[in-house]
Coordinates of C-alpha atoms in Angstrom, one line a residue:
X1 CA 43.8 112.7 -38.8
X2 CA 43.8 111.6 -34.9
X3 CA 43.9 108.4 -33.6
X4 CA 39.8 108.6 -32.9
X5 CA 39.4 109.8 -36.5
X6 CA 41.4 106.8 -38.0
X7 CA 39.1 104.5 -36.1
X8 CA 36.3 105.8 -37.2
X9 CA 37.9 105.6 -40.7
X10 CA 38.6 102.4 -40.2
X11 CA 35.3 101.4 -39.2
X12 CA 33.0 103.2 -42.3
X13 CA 35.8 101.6 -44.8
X14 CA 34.7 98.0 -43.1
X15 CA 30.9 99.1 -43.6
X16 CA 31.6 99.8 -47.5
X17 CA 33.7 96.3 -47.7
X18 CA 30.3 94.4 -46.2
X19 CA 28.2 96.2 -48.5
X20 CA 27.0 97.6 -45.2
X21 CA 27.8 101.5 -46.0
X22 CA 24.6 104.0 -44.8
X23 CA 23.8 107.1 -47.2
X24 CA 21.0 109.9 -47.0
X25 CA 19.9 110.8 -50.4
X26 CA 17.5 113.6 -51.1
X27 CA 14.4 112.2 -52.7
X28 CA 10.6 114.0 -53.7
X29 CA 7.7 111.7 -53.6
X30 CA 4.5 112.6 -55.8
X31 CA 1.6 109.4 -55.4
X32 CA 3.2 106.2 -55.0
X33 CA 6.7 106.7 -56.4
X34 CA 9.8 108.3 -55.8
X35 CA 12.6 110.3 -56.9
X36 CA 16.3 110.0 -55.5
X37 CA 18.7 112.5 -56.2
X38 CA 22.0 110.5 -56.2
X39 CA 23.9 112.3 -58.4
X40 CA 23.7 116.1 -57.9
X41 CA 24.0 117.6 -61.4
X42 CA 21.2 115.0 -62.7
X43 CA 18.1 117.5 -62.5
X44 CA 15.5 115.0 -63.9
X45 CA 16.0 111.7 -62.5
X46 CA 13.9 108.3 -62.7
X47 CA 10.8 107.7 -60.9
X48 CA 10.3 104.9 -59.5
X49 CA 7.6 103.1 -58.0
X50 CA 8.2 102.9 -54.3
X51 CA 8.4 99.9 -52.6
X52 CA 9.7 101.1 -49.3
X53 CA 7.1 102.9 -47.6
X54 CA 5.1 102.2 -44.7
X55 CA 1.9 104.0 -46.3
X56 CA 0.2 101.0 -46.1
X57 CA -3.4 102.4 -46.6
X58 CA -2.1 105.2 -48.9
X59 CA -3.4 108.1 -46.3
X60 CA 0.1 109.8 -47.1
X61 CA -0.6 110.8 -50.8
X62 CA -4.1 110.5 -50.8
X63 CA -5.6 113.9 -52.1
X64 CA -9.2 113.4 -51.3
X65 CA -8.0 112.3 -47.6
X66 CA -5.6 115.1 -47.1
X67 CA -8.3 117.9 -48.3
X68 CA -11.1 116.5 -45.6
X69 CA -8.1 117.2 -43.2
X70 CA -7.1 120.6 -44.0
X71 CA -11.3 121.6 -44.1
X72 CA -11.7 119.9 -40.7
X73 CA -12.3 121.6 -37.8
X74 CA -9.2 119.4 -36.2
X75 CA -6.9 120.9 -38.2
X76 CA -8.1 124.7 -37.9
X77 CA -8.3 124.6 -34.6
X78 CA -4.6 123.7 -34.0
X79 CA -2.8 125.1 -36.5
X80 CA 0.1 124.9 -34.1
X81 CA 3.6 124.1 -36.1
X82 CA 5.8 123.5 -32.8
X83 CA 4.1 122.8 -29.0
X84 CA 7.8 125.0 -28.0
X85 CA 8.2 122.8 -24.6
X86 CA 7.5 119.5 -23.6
X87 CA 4.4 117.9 -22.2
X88 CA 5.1 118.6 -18.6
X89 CA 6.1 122.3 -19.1
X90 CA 4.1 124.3 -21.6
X91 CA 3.7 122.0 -24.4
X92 CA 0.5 119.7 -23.5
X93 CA -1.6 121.1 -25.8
X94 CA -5.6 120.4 -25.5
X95 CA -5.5 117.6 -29.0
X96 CA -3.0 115.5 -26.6
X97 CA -6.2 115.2 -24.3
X98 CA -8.2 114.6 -26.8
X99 CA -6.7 112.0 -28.6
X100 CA -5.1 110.1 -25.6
X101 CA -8.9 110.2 -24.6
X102 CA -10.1 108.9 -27.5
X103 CA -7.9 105.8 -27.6
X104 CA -8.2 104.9 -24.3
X105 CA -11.8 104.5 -25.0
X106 CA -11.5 102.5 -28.0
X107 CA -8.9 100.5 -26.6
X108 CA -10.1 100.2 -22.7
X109 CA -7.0 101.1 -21.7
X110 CA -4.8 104.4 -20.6
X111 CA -2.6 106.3 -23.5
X112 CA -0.2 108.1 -22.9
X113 CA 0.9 109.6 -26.5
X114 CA 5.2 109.8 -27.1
X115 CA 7.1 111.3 -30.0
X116 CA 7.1 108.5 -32.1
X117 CA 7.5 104.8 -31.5
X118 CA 10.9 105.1 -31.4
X119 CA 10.8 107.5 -28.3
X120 CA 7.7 105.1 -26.9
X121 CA 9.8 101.8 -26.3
X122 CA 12.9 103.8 -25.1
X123 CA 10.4 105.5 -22.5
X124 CA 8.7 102.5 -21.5
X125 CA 11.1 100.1 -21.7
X126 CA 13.7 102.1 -20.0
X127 CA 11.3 102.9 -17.1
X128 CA 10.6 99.3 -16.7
X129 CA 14.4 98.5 -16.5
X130 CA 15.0 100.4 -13.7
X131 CA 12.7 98.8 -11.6
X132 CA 14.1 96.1 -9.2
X133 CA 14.5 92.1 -10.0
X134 CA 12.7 92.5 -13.1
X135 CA 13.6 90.0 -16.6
X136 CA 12.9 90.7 -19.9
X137 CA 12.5 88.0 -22.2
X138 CA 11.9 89.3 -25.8
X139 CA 11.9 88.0 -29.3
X140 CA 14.7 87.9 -31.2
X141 CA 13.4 89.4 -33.9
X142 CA 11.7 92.8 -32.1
X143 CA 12.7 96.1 -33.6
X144 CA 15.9 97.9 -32.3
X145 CA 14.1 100.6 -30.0
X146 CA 13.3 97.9 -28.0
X147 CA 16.3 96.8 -27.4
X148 CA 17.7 100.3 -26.9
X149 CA 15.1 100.9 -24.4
X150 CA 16.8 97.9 -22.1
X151 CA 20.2 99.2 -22.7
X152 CA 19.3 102.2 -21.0
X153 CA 20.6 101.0 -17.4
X154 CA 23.4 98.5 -17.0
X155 CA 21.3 95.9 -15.1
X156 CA 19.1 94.6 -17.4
X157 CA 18.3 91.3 -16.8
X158 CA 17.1 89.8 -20.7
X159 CA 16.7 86.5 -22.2
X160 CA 16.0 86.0 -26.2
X161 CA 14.2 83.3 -27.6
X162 CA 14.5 82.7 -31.3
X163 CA 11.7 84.4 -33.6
X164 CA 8.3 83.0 -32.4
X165 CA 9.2 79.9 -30.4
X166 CA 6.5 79.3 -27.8
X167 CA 8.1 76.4 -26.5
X168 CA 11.2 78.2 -25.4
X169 CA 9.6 81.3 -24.1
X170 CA 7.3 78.6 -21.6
X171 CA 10.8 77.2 -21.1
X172 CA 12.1 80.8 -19.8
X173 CA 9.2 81.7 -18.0
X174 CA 8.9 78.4 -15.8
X175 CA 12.6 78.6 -15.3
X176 CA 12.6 82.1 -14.0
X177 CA 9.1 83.2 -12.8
X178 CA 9.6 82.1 -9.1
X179 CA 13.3 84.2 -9.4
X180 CA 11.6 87.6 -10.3
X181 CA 9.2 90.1 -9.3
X182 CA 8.1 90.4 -12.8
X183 CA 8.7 89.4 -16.3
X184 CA 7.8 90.9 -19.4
X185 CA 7.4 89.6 -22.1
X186 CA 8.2 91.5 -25.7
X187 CA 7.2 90.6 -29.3
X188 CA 5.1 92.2 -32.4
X189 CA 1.9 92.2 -33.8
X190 CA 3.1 92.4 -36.9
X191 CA 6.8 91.8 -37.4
X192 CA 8.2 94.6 -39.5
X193 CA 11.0 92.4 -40.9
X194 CA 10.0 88.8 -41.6
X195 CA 5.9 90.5 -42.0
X196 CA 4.5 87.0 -40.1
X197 CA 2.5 87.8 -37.0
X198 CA 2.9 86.6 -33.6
X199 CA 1.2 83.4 -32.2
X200 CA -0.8 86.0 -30.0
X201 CA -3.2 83.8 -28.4
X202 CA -0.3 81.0 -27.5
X203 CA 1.4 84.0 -25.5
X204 CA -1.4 85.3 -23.8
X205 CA -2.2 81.8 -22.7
X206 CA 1.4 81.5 -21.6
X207 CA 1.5 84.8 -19.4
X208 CA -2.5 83.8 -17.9
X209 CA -0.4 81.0 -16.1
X210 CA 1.4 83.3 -14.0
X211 CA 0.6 86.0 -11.8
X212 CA 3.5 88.0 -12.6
X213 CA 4.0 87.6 -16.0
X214 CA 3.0 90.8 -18.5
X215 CA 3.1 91.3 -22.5
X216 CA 4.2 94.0 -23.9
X217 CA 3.1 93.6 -27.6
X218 CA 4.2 96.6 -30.3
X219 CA 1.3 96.7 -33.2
X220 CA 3.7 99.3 -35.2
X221 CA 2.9 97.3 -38.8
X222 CA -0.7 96.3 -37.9
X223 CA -2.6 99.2 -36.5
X224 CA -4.6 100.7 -38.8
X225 CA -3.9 98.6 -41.3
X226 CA -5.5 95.4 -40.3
X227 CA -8.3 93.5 -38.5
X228 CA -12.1 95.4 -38.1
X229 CA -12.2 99.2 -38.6
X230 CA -8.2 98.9 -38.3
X231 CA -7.4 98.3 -34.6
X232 CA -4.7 96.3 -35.7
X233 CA -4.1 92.2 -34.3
X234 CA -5.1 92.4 -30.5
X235 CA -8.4 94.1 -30.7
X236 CA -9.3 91.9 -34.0
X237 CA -8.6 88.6 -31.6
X238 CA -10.4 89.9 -29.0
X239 CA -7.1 89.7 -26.5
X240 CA -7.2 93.8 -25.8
X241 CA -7.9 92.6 -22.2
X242 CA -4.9 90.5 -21.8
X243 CA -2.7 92.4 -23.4
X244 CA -0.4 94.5 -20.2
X245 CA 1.2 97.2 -22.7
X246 CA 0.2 98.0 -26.1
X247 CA 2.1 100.2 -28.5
X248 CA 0.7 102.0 -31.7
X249 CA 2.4 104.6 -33.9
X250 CA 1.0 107.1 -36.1
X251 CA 3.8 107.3 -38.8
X252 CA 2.7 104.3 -41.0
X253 CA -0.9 103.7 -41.4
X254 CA -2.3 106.3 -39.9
X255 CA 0.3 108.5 -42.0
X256 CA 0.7 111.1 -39.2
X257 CA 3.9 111.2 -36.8
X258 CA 4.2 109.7 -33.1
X259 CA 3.1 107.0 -31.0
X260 CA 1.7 105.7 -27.9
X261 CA 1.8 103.5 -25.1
X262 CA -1.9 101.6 -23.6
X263 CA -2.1 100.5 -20.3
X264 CA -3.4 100.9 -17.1
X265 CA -3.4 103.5 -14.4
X266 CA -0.2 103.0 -12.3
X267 CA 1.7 102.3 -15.0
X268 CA 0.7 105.5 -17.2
X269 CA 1.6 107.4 -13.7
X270 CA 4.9 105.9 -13.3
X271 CA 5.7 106.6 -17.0
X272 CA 5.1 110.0 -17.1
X273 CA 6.9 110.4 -13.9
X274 CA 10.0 108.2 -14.9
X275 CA 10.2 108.3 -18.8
X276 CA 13.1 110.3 -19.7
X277 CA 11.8 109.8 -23.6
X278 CA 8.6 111.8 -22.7
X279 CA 9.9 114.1 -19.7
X280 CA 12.9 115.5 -21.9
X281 CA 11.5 115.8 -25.4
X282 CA 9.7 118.9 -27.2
X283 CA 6.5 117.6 -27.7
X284 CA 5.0 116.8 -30.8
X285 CA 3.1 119.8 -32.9
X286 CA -0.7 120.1 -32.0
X287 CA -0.5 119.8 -35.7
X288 CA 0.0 116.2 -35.8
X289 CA -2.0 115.1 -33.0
X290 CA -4.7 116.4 -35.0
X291 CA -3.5 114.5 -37.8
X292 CA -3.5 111.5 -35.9
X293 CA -6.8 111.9 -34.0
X294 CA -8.4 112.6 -37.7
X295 CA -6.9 109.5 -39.0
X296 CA -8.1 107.2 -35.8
X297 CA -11.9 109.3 -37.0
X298 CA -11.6 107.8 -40.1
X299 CA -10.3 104.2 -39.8
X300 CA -13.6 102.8 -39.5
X301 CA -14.5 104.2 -43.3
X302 CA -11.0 102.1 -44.7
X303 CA -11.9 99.0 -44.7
X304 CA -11.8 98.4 -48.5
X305 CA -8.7 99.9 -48.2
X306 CA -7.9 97.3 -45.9
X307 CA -9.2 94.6 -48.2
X308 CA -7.7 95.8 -51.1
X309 CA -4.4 95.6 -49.1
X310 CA -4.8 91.9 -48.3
X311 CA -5.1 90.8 -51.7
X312 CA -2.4 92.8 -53.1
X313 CA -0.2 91.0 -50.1
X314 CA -1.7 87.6 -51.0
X315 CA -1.6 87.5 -54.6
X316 CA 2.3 89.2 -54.6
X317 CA 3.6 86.5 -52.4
X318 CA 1.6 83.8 -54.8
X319 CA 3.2 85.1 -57.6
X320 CA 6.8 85.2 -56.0
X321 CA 6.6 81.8 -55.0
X322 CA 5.6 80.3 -58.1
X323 CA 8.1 82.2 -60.1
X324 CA 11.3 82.3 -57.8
X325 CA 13.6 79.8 -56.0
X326 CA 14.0 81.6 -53.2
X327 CA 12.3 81.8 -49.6
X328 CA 9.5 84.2 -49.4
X329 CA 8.2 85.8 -46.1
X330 CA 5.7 87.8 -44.9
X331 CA 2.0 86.9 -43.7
X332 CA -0.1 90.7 -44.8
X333 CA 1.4 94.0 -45.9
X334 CA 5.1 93.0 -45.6
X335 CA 6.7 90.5 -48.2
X336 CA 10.6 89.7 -47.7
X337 CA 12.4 88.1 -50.9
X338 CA 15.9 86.5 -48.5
X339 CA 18.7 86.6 -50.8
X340 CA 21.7 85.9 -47.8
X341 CA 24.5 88.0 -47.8
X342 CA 24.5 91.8 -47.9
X343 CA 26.0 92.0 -51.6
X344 CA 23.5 89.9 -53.4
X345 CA 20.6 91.9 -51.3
X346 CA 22.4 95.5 -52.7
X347 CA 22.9 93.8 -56.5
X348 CA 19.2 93.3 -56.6
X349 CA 18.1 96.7 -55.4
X350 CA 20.7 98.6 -57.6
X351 CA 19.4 96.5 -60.6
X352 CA 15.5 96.9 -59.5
X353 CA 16.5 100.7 -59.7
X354 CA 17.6 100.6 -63.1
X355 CA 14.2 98.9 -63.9
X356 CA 12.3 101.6 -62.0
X357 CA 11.6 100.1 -59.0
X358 CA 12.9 101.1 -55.0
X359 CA 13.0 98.2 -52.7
X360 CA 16.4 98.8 -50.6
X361 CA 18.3 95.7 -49.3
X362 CA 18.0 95.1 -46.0
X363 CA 20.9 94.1 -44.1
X364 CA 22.4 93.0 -41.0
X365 CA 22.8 94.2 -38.3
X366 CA 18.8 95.2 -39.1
X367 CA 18.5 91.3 -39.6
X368 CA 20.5 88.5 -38.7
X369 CA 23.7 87.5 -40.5
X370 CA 23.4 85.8 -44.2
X371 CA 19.6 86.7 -44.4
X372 CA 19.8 90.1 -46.3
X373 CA 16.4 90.9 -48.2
X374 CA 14.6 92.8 -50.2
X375 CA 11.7 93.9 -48.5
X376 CA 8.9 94.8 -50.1
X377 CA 6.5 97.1 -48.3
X378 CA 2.8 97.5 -49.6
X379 CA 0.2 100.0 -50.2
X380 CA -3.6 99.3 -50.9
X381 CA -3.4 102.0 -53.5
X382 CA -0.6 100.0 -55.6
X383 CA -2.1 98.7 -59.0
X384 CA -1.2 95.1 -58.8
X385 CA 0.0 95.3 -62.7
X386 CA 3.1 96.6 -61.1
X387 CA 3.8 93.8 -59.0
X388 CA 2.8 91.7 -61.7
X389 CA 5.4 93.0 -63.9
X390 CA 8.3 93.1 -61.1
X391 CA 8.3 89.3 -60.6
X392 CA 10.2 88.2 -64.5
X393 CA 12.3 91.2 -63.5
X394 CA 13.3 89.2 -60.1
X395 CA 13.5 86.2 -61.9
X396 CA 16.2 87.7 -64.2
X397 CA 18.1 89.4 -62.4
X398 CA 17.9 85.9 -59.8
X399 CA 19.7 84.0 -63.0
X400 CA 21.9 86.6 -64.6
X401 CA 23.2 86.4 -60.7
X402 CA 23.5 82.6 -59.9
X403 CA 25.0 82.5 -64.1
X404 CA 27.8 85.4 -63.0
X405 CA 28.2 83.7 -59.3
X406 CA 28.9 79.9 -60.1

């Protein structure tokens, strides 16, 4: 082994020490549970009920939904399994028009569709990075791509403030808006981790008080699944206006794949011009942007999806706070059980398995230090019995823990 294998050696072994140690296991998914091949020769293993999928409305393995697709005229007429080139070449089919035309009239603003949200805050974010005497100030607690879209050129200029703390994002911005041409500003509709949403009105009364001040606000977790006929947190405020740069992907509730970017003119332009994420990539199948512009058809007809979604999130997080001694998160369709450190989080998901339930432990660096979780990801079309009957489970498995840990 050479000296770069041993370091690498070195560093996986430290993983599997912190309880920290990534694995890809084969799985097969029939409704709302799953099946995970861990062990090779075991040809019929458990099914468990799936607690760690963003199929929040339950489009993915809904049969009635799936069969209007495949009889729509959407999905005959681009029956397309690869585009074969990127957008700018050969590969911008008709459907991109389509649907990018179609959300920029619901939202009021121009889309320009990427390969998945992912590729959409790397694009945008990168672009914006390279322009001149620009900050960033973001939340601490906004998903990695974001983060890895301002790592993209070694000049970025970025402050944090901690997770939802007005008071110190008006304390950046009155410090540093006369120092830069711009600022943006980054948070979440709907934070994927903690599942709380973002004081949106606060921040778009922060940026209205100066002139070059823009939000960039990534609805990932809320589009689709919440506010009127699903157009997530912004639209259901009224604040579409006011946000700068909106992202939405397709690969949660609208159970599709990709993602795009809202905002106005000279920004799409520069975007597509600058964006390395959309200028270098194969672009998505006409396939799924006919999956996505079906499921943006539809969203208006979801709504008691929707509702039964909120009170499966209400009634869960009720029931874990009554019953556990432990800090529950989580506002709508994401509930967070914080157990600490990365062992107790991985104890509680291997013994949840055993008891038929998947709900991995989430660990740093995904959060911060000593705030692992189990995250517990909803679906409208769970039967709440379920949930009903995971909570003594959690309560067990909380004092067979704190009894084996004193």
């Amino acid at each position: 082994m050479n000296n770069v294998q041993s370091q690498i050696a070195q560093t996986l072994e430290c993983l599997k020490r912190d309880s920290n140690y990534r694995v890809l296991v084969p799985q097969k998914h029939k409704g709302f549970q799953i099946t995970r091949f861990t062990n090779p020769t075991n040809k019929n293993p458990q099914w468990l009920l799936n607690l760690a999928s963003n199929d929040y409305l339950g489009l993915a393995s809904d049969e009635s939904f799936n069969a209007m697709f495949l009889d729509s005229t959407l999905f005959k007429e681009n029956l397309y399994f690869s585009s074969s080139s990127s957008r700018l070449l050969s590969g911008n089919f008709e459907i991109y028009a389509q649907l990018e035309s179609h959300l920029s009239h619901t939202f009021g603003k121009q889309a320009l569709i990427f390969n998945s949200g992912f590729h959409a805050n790397l694009g945008a974010l990168g672009a914006l990075n390279s322009l001149k005497n620009v900050l960033f100030i973001a939340d601490k607690s906004i998903h990695a791509s974001h983060i890895d879209g301002l790592k993209s050129f070694q000049t970025t200029h970025l402050k944090r403030f901690s997770h939802n703390d007005m008071q110190r994002l008006e304390q950046f911005l009155r410090d540093n808006a006369p120092k830069y041409e711009a600022i943006f500003i980054l948070s979440e509709g709907l934070f994927s981790m903690e599942g709380d949403f973002a004081p949106i009105r606060t921040l778009v009364t922060l940026k209205q008080q100066f002139d070059n001040v823009y939000l960039y606000l990534d609805e990932a977790h809320s589009i689709g699944s919440f506010g009127k006929d699903g157009l997530g947190v912004c639209a259901d405020f009224g604040l579409l206006d006011s946000i700068d740069f909106l992202v939405l992907t397709f690969g949660k509730a609208l159970a599709s794949m990709g993602a795009c970017v809202l905002c106005n003119e000279i920004f799409y332009e520069y975007f597509v011009n600058f964006s390395r994420a959309l200028i270098y990539s194969t672009a998505l199948p006409p396939l799924n942007i006919a999956r996505s512009l079906f499921s943006f058809l539809e969203l208006a007809n979801l709504n008691n999806q929707r509702a039964n979604l909120a009170r499966l999130s209400e009634d869960f997080k009720a029931l874990l706070i009554k019953n556990l001694d432990l800090e529950v998160l989580g506002d709508y369709n994401i509930i967070s059980l914080i157990l600490g450190d990365n062992a107790k989080a991985v104890h509680f998901a291997k013994k949840l398995e055993q008891r038929g339930y998947f709900a991995p432990a989430i660990k740093s660096p995904t959060i911060p230090k000593n705030r692992a979780c189990l995250r517990f990801s909803l679906s409208a079309n769970l039967p709440f019995e379920t949930l009903e009957s995971l909570v003594p489970i959690l309560k067990k498995i909380d004092y067979e823990y704190l009894s084996k840990n004193k």
